[in-house]
One Martini backbone bead per residue (centre of mass of N, CA, C, O) as a GRO file, in nm:
protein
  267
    1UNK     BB    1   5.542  12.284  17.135
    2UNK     BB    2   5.606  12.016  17.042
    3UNK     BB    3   5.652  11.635  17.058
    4UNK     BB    4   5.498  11.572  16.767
    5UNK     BB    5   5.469  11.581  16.469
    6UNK     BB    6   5.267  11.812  16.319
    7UNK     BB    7   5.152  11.613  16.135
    8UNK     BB    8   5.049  11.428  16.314
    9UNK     BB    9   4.829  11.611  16.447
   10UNK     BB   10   4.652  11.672  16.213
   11UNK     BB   11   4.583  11.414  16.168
   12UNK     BB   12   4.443  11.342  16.439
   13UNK     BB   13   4.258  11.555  16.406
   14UNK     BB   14   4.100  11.431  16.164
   15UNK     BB   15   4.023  11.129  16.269
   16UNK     BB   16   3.890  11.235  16.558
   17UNK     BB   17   3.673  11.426  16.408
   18UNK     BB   18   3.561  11.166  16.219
   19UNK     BB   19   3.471  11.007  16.439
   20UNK     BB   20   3.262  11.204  16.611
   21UNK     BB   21   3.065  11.243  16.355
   22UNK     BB   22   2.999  10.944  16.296
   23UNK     BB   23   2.865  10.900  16.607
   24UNK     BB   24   2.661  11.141  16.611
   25UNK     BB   25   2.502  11.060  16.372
   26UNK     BB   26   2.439  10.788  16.550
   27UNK     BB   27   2.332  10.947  16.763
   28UNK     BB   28   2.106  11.047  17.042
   29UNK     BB   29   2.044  11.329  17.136
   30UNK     BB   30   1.962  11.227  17.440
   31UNK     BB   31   2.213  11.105  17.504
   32UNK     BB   32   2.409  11.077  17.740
   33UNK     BB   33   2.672  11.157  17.898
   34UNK     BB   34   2.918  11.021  18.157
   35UNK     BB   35   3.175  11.272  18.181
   36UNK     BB   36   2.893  11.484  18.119
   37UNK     BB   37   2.565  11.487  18.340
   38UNK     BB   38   2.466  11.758  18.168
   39UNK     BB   39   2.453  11.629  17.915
   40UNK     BB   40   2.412  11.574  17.570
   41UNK     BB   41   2.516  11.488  17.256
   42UNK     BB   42   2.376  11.808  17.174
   43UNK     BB   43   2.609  11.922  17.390
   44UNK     BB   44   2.862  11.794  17.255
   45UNK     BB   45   2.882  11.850  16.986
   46UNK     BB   46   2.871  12.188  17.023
   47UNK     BB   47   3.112  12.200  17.205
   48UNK     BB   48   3.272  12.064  16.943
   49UNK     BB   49   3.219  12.327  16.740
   50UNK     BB   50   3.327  12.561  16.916
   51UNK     BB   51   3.600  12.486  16.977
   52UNK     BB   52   3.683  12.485  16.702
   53UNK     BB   53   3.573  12.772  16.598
   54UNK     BB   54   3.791  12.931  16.815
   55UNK     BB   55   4.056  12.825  16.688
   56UNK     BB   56   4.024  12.933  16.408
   57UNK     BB   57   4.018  13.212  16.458
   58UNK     BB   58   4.266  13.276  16.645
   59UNK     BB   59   4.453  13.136  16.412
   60UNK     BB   60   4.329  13.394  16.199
   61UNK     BB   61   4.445  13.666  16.413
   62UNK     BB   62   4.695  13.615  16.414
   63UNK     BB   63   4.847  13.710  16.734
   64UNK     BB   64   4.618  13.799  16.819
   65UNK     BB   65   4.293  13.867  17.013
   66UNK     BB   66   4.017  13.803  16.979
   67UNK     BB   67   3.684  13.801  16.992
   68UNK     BB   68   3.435  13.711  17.120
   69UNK     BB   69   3.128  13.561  16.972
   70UNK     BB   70   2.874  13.371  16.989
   71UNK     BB   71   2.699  13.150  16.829
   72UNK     BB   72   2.438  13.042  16.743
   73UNK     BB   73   2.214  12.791  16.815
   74UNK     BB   74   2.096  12.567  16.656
   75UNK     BB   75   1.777  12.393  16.640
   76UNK     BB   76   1.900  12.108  16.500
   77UNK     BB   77   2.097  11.810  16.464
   78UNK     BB   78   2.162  11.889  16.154
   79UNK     BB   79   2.274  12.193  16.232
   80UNK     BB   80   2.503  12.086  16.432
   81UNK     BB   81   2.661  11.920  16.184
   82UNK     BB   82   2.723  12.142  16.024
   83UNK     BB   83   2.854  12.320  16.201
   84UNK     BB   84   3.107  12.101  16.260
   85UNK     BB   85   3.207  12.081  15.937
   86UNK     BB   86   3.276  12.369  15.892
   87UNK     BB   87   3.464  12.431  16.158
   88UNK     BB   88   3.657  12.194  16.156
   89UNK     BB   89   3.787  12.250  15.860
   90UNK     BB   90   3.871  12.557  15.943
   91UNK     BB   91   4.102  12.408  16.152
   92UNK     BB   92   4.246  12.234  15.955
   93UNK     BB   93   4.314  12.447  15.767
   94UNK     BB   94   4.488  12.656  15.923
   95UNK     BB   95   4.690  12.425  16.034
   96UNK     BB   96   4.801  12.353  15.719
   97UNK     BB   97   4.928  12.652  15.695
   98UNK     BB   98   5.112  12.674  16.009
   99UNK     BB   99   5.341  12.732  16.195
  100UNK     BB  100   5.415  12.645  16.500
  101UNK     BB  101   5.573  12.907  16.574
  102UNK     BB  102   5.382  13.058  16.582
  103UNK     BB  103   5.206  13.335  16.690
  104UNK     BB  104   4.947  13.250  16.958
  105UNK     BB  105   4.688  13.335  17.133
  106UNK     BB  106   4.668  13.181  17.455
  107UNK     BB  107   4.640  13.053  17.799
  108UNK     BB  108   4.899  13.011  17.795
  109UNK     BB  109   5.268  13.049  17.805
  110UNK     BB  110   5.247  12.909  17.494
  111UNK     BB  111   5.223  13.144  17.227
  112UNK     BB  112   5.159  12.895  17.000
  113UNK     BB  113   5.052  12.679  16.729
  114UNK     BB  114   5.122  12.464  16.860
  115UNK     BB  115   4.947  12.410  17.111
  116UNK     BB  116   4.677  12.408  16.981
  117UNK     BB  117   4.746  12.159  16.815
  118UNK     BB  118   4.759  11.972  17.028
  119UNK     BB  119   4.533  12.039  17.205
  120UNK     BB  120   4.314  11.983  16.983
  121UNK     BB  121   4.401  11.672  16.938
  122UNK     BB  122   4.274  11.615  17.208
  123UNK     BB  123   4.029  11.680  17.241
  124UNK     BB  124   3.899  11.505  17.013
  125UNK     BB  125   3.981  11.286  17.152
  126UNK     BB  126   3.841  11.284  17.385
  127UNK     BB  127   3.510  11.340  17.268
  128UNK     BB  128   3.534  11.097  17.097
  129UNK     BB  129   3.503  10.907  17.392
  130UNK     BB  130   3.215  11.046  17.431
  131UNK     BB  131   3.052  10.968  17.202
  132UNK     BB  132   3.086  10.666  17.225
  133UNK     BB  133   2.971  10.627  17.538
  134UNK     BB  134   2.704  10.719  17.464
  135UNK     BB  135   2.615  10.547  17.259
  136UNK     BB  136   2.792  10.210  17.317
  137UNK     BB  137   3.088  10.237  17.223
  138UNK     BB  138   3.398  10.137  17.096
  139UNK     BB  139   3.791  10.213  17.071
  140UNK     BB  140   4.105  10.276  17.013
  141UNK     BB  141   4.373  10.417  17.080
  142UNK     BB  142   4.696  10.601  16.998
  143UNK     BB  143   4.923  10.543  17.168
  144UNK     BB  144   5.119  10.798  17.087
  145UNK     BB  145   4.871  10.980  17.174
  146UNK     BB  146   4.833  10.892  17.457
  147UNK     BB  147   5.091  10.923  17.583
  148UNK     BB  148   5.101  11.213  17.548
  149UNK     BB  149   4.824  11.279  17.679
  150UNK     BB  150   4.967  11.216  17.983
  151UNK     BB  151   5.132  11.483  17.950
  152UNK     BB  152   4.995  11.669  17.914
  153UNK     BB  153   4.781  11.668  18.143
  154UNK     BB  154   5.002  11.658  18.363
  155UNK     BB  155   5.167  11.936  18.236
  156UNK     BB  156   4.907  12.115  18.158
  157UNK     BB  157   4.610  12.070  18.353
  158UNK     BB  158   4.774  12.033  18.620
  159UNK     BB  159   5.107  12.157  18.599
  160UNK     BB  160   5.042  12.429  18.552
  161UNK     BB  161   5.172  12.819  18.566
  162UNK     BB  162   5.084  13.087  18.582
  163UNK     BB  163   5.203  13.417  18.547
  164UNK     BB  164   5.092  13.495  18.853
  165UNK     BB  165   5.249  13.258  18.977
  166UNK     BB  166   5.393  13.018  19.200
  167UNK     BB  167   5.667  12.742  19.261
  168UNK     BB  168   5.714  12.533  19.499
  169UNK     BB  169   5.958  12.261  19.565
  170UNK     BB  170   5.935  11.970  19.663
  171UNK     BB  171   6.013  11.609  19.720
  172UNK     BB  172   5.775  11.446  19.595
  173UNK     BB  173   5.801  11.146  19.382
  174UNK     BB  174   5.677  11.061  19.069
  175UNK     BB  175   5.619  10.770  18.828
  176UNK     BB  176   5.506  10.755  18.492
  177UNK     BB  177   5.421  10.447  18.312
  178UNK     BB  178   5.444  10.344  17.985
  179UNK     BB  179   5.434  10.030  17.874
  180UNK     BB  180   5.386  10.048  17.522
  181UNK     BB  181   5.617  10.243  17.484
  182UNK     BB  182   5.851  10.337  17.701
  183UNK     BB  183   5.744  10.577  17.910
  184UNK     BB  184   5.853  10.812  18.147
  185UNK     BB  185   5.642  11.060  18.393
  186UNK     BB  186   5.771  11.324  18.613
  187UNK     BB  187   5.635  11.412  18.956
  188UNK     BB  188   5.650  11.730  19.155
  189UNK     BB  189   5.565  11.835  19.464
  190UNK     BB  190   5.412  12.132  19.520
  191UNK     BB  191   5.354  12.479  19.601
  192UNK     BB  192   5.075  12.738  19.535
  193UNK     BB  193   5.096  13.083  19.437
  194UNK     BB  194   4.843  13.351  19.388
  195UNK     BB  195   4.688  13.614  19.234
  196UNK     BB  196   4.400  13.648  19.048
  197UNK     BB  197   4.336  13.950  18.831
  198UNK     BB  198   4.042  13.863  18.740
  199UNK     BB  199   3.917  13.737  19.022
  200UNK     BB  200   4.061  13.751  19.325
  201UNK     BB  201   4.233  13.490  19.388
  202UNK     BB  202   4.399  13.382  19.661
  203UNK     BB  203   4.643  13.168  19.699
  204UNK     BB  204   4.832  12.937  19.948
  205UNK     BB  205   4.964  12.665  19.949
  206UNK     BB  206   4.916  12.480  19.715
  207UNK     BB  207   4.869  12.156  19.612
  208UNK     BB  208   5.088  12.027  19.369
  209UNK     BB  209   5.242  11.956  19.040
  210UNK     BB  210   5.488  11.872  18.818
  211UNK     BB  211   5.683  11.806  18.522
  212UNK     BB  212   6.000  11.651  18.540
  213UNK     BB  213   6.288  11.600  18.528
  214UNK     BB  214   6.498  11.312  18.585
  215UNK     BB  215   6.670  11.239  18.822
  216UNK     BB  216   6.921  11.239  18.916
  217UNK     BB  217   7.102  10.934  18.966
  218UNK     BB  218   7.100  10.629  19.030
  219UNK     BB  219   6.946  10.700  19.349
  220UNK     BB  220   6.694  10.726  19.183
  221UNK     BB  221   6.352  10.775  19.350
  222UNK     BB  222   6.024  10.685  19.347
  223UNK     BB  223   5.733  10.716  19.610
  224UNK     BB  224   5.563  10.647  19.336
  225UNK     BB  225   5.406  10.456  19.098
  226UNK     BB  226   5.292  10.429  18.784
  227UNK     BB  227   5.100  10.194  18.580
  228UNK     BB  228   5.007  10.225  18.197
  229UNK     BB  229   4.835  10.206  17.928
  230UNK     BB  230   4.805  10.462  17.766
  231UNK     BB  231   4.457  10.409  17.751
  232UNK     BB  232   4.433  10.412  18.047
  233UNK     BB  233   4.626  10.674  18.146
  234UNK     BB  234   4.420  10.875  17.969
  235UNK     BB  235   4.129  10.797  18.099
  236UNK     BB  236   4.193  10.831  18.386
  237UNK     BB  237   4.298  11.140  18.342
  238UNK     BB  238   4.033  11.227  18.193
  239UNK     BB  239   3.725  11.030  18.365
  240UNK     BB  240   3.715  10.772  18.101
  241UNK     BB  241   3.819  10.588  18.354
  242UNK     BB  242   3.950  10.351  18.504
  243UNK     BB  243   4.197  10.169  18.760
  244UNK     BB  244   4.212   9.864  18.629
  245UNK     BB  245   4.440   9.933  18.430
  246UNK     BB  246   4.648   9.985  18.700
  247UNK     BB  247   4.916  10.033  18.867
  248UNK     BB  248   5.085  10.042  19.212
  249UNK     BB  249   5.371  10.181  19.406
  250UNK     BB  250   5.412  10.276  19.763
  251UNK     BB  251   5.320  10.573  19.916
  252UNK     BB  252   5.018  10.583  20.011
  253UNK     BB  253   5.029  10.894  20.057
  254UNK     BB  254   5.078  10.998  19.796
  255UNK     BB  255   4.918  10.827  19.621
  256UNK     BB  256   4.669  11.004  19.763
  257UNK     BB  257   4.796  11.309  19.657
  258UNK     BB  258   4.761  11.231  19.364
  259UNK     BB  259   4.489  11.133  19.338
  260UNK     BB  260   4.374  11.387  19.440
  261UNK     BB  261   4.439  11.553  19.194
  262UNK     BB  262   4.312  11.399  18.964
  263UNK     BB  263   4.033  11.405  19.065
  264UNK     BB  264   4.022  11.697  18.974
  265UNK     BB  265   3.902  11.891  18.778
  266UNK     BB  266   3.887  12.017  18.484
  267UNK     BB  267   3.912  12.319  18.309
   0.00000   0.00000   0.00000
């Protein structure tokens, strides 16, 4: 459910989230978001205000799926600071007394209320990252969340698999070191197929990764290398840094069918 102290995230998400506030609230309402140039600061805002909003509900109707039905969007940027005040603080309060055990309606195949405290708090770190960008700021990530959010990137927005999905693991490895926590996580290729019943979307054998253990025995090596620091790998791989502080060594083919995969879009 959680990798890390359940108090640990909520920590996180409170602190992420006036970090996120406090640049907000001294940001050009018109200025650009760069890692999302349709955006500006007040689409940024309204953004994470909604979906503070959301999982505050969802996580008051838990174990049920509430409905959706968005909120009216203020009309000033006094409104969307004031609307993000409230939601926030709704889902720090909800998250607090919360067992993370409990059954939580979400999108993944982990239907856990720890799911959504965990993916909360990155969620709050992207767009903290996204605020500051805007703004013309920065400030550093807290190694042992970004360390974190490498796994999570990973393992649930790129290696996740739905479950109507199915997935054959093919045989190249790859191993992402954390230098500065001294982590690393492996990643192996193989092909994703099944059809979505939502959209009617059939899927064949397209290739992604998952995230594995550590394959056994001593001669186990993996055909790529990423290696850096926790905030590098973080940025890098949510679209939000590039690759300058980044090492890599092994089959560059490989490296390339990596490359493609993370550099395609999260939904």
């Amino acid at each position: 459910m959680t990798r890390l102290p359940a108090d640990d995230y909520r920590t996180h998400l409170r602190s992420e989230s006036l970090r996120f506030r406090e640049v907000m609230a001294g940001c050009d309402p018109a200025a650009r978001v760069p890692a999302c140039p349709d955006w500006d600061a007040s689409d940024l805002l309204w953004h994470l205000a909604t979906v503070q909003r959301w999982w505050a509900t969802v996580l008051a109707a838990r174990p049920a799926q509430p409905e959706d039905v968005p909120p009216p969007r203020p009309s000033t940027y006094d409104g969307l600071l004031a609307a993000f005040d409230e939601w926030s603080a709704a889902l720090s309060a909800v998250l607090d007394e919360a067992d993370p055990r409990e059954e939580a309606w979400n999108w993944s195949s982990d239907h856990t209320v720890g799911f959504v405290l965990r993916r909360q708090a990155h969620e709050a770190l992207v767009h903290r990252v996204d605020a500051e960008q805007a703004a013309g700021l920065g400030s550093a990530l807290d190694p042992v969340l970004a360390s974190d959010g490498v796994h999570e990137c990973l393992d649930v927005m790129y290696g996740g698999c739905p479950p109507w999905g199915r997935w054959a693991p093919g045989e190249d490895l790859v191993r992402v070191d954390v230098t500065d926590t001294g982590t690393s996580y492996w990643v192996r290729f193989g092909l994703f197929s099944g059809t979505d019943p939502e959209s009617g979307t059939t899927y064949a054998d397209e290739e992604d990764f998952h995230v594995v253990e550590a394959p056994g025995g001593e001669d186990a090596e993996p055909d790529v290398v990423v290696d850096g620091t926790a905030e590098s790998l973080d940025l890098w791989l949510w679209s939000r840094g590039d690759d300058g502080d980044i090492s890599v060594a092994g089959d560059p083919g490989v490296l390339a069918r990596f490359r493609a995969i993370v550099a395609s879009p999260i939904n």
